[in-house]
Short mmCIF file of N, CA and C in Angstrom, two decimals:
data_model
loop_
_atom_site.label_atom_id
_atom_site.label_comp_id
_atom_site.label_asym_id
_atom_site.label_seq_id
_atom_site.Cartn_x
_atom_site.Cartn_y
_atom_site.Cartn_z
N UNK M 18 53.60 -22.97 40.64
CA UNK M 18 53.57 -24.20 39.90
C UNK M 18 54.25 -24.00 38.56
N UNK M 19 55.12 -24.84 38.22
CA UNK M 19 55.28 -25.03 36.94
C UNK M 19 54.55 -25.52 35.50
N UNK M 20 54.53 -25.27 34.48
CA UNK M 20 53.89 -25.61 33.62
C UNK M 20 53.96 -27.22 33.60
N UNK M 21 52.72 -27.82 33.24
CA UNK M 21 52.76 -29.49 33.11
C UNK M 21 53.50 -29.74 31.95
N UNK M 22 54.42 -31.27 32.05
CA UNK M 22 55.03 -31.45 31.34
C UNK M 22 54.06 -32.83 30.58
N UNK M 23 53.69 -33.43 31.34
CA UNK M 23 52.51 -33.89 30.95
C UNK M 23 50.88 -34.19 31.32
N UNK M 24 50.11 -33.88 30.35
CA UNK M 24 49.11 -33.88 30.39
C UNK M 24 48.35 -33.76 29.18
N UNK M 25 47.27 -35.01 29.03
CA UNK M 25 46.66 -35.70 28.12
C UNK M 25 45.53 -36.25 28.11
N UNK M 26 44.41 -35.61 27.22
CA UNK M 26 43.29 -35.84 27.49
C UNK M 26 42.35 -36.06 26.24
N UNK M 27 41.27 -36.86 26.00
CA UNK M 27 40.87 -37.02 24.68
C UNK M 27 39.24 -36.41 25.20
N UNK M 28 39.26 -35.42 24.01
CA UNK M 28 37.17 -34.74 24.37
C UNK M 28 37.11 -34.49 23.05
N UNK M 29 35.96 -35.24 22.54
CA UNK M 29 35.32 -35.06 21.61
C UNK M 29 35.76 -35.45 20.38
N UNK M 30 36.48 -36.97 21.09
CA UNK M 30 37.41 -37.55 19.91
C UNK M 30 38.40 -36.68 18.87
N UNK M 31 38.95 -36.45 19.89
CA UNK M 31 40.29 -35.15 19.74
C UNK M 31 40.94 -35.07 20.86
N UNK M 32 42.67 -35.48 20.93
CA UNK M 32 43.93 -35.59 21.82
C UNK M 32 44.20 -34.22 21.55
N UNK M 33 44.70 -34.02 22.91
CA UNK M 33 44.93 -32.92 23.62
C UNK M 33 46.35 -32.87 24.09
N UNK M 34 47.45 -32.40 23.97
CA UNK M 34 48.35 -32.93 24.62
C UNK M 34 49.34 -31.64 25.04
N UNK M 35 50.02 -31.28 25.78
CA UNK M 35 50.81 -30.05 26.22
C UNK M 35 52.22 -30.80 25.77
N UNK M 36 52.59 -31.93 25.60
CA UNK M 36 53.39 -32.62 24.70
C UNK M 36 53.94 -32.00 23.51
N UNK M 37 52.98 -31.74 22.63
CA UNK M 37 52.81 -31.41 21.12
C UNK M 37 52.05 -29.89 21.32
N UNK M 38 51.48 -29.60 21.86
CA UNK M 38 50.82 -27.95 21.59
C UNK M 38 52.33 -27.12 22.12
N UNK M 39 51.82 -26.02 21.50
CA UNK M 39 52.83 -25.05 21.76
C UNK M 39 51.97 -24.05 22.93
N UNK M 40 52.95 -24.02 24.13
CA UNK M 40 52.47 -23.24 25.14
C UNK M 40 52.42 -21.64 24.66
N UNK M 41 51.30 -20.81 25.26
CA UNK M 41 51.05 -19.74 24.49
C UNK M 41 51.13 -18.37 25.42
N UNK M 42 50.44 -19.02 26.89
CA UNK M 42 50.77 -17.68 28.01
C UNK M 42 50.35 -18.78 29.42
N UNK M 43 50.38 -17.84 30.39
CA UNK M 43 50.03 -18.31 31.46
C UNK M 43 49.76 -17.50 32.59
N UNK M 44 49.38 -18.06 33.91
CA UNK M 44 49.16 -16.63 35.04
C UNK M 44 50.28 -17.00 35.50
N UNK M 45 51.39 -17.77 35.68
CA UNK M 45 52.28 -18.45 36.35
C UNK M 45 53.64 -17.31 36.50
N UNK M 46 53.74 -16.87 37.38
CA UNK M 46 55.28 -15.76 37.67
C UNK M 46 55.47 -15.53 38.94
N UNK M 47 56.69 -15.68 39.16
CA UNK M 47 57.13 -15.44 40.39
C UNK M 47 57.15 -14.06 40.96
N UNK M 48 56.57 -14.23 41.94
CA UNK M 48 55.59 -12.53 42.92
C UNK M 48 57.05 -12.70 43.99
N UNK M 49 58.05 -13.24 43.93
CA UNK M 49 59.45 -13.09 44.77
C UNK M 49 58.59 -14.16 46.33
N UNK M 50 57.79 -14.78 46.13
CA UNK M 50 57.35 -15.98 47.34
C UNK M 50 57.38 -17.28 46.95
N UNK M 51 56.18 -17.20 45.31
CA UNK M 51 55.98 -17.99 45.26
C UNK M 51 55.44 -18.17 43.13
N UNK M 52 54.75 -19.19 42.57
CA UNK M 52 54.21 -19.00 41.23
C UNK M 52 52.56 -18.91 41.20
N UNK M 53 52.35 -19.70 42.63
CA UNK M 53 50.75 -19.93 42.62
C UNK M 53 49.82 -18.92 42.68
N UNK M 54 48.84 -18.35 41.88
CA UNK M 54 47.65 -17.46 42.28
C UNK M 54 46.33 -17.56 43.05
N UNK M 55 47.07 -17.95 44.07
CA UNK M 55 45.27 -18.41 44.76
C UNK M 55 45.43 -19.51 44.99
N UNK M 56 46.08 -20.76 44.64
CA UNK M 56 46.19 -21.87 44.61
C UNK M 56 46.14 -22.75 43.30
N UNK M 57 46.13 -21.96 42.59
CA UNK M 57 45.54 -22.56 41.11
C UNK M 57 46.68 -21.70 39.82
N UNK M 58 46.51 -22.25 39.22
CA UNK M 58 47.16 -21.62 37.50
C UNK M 58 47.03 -22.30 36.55
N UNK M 59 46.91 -21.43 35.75
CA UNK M 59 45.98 -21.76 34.12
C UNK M 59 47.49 -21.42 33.05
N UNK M 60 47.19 -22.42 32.02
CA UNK M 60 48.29 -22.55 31.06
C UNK M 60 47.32 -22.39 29.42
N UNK M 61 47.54 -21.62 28.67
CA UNK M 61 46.88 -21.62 27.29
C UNK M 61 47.61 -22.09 26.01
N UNK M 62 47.29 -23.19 25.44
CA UNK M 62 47.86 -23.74 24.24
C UNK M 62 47.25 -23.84 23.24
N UNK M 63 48.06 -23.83 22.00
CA UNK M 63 47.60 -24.14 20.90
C UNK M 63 47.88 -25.57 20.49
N UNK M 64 47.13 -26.05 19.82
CA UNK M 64 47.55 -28.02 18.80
C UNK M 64 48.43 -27.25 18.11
N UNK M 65 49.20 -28.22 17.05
CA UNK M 65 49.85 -27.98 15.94
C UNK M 65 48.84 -28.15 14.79
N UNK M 66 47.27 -28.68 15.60
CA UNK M 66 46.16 -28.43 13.89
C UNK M 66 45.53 -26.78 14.60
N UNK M 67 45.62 -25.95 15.09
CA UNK M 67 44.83 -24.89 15.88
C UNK M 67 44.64 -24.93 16.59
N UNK M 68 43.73 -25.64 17.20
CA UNK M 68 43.06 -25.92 18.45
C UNK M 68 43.44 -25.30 19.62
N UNK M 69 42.73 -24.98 20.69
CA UNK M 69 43.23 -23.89 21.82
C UNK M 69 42.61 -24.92 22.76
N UNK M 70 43.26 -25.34 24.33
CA UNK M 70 42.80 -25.57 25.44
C UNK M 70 43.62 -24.82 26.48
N UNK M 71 42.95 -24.99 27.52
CA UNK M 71 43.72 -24.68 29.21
C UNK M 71 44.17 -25.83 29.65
N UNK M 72 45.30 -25.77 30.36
CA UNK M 72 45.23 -26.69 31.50
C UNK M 72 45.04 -26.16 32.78
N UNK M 73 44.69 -26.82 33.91
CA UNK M 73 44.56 -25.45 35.40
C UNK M 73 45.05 -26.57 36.18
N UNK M 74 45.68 -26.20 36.63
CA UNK M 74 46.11 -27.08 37.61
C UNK M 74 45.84 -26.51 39.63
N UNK M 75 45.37 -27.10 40.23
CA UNK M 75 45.16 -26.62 41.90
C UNK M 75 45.70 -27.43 42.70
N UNK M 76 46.08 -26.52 43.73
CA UNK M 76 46.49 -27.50 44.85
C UNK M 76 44.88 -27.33 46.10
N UNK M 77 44.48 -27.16 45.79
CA UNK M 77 43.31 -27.11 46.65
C UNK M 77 42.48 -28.34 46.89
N UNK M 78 42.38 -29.08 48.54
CA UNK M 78 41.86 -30.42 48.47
C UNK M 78 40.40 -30.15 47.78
N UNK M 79 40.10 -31.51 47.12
CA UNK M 79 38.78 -31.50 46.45
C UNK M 79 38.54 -31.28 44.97
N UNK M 80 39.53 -30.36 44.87
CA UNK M 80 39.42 -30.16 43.16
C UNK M 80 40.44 -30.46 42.34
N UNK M 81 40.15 -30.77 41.29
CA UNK M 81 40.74 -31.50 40.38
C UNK M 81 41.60 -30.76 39.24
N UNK M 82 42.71 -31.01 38.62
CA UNK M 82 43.62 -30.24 37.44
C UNK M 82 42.71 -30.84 36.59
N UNK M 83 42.55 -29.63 35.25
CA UNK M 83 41.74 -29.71 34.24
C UNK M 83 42.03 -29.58 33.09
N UNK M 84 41.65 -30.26 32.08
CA UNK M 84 42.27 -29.50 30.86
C UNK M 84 40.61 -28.89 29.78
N UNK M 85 41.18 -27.97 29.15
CA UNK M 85 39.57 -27.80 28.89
C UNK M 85 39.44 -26.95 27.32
N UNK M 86 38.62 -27.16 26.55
CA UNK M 86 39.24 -27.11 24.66
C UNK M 86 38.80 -25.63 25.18
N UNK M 87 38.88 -24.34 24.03
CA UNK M 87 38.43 -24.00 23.78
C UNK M 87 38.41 -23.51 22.64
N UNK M 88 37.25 -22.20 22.36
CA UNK M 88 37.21 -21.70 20.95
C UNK M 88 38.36 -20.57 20.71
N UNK M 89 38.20 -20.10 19.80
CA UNK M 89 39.48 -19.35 19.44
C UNK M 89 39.29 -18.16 19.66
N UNK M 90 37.79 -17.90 19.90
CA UNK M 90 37.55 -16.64 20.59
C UNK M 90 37.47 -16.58 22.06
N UNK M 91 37.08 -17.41 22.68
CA UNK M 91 37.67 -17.69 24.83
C UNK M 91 39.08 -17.71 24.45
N UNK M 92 39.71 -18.83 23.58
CA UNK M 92 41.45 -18.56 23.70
C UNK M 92 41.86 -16.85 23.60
N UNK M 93 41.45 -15.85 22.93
CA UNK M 93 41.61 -14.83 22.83
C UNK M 93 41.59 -13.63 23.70
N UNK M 94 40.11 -14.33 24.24
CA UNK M 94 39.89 -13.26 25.47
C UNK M 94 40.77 -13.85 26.87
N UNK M 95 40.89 -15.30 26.80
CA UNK M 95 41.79 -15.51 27.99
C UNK M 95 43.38 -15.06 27.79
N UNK M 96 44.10 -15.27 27.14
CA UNK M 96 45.08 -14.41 26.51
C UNK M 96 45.30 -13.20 26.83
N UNK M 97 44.34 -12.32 26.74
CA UNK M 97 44.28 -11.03 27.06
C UNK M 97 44.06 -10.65 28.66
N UNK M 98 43.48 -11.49 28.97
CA UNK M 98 42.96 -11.31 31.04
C UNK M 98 44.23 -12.10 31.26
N UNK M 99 45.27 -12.95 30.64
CA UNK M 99 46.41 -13.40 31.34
C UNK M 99 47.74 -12.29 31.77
N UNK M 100 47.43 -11.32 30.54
CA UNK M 100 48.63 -10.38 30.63
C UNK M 100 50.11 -10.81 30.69
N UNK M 101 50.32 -12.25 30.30
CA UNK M 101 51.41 -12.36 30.84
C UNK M 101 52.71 -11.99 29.91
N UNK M 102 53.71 -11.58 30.57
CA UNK M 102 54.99 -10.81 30.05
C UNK M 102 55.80 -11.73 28.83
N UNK M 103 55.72 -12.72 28.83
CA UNK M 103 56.31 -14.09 28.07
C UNK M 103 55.90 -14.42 27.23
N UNK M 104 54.79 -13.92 26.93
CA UNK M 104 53.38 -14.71 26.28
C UNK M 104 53.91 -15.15 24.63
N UNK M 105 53.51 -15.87 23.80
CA UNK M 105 54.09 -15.77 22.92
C UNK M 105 53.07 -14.29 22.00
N UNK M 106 54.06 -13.53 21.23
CA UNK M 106 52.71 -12.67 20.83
C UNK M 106 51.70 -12.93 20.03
N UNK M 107 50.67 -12.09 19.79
CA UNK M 107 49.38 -11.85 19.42
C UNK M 107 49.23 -12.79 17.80
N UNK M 108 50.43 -12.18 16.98
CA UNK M 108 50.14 -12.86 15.72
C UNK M 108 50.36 -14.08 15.65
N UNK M 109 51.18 -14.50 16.06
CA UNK M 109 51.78 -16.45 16.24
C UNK M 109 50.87 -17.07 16.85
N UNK M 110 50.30 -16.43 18.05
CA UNK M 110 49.29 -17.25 19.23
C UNK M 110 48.34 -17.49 17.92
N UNK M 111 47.57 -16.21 17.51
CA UNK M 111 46.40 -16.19 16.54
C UNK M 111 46.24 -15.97 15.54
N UNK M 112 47.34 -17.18 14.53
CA UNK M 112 47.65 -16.26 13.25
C UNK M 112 46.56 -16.17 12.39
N UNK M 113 46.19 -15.11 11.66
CA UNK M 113 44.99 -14.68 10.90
C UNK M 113 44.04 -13.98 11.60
N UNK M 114 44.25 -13.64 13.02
CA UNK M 114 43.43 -13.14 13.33
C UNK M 114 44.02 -11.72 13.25
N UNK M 115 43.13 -10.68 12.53
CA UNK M 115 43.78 -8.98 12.33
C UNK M 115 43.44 -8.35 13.73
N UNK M 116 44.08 -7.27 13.91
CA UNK M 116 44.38 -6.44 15.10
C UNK M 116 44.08 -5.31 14.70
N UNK M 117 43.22 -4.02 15.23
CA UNK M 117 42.99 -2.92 14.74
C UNK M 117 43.22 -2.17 15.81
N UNK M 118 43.58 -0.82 15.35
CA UNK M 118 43.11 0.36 16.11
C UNK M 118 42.17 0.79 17.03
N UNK M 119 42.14 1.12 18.21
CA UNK M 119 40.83 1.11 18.67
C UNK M 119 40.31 2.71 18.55
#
């Protein structure tokens, strides 16, 4: 699947839009078949005020494409379980957030 070009959703009296957010990573890459993982793929964005949501999109009958806010710490840890090669990096995705040594 390709990333949505649109998709728009208002929660918690706050627009959501993949329009205006800047796309940040995704599970989405071509395995030389196909982009889909399972049937499903997840997209992570930022607003242009912060804000972090998913979109997921499935082809699976019954369930529904989602978009879904989150905090800046799930945006973080999903980010990191995405691995993806494209991603935009660490400081832009989360600026202010410091990075240490482990």
């Amino acid at each position: 699947m390709k990333a949505p070009e649109k998709f728009t959703k208002i929660i918690g009296r706050k627009r959501y839009s993949v329009q205006t957010a800047t796309l940040i990573a995704s599970d989405a890459y071509w395995d030389g078949h196909n982009f889909e993982r399972r049937g499903r793929n997840t997209w992570l964005y930022r607003t242009p005020g912060g804000a972090y949501f998913t979109v997921n999109l499935t082809q699976w009958q019954g369930e529904r494409d989602t978009l879904i806010p989150l905090s800046q710490e799930d945006a973080i840890e999903l980010y990191e379980q995405l691995d993806d090669t494209n991603a935009v990096p660490f400081g832009k995705a989360f600026p202010g957030v410091e990075v240490v040594d482990a």
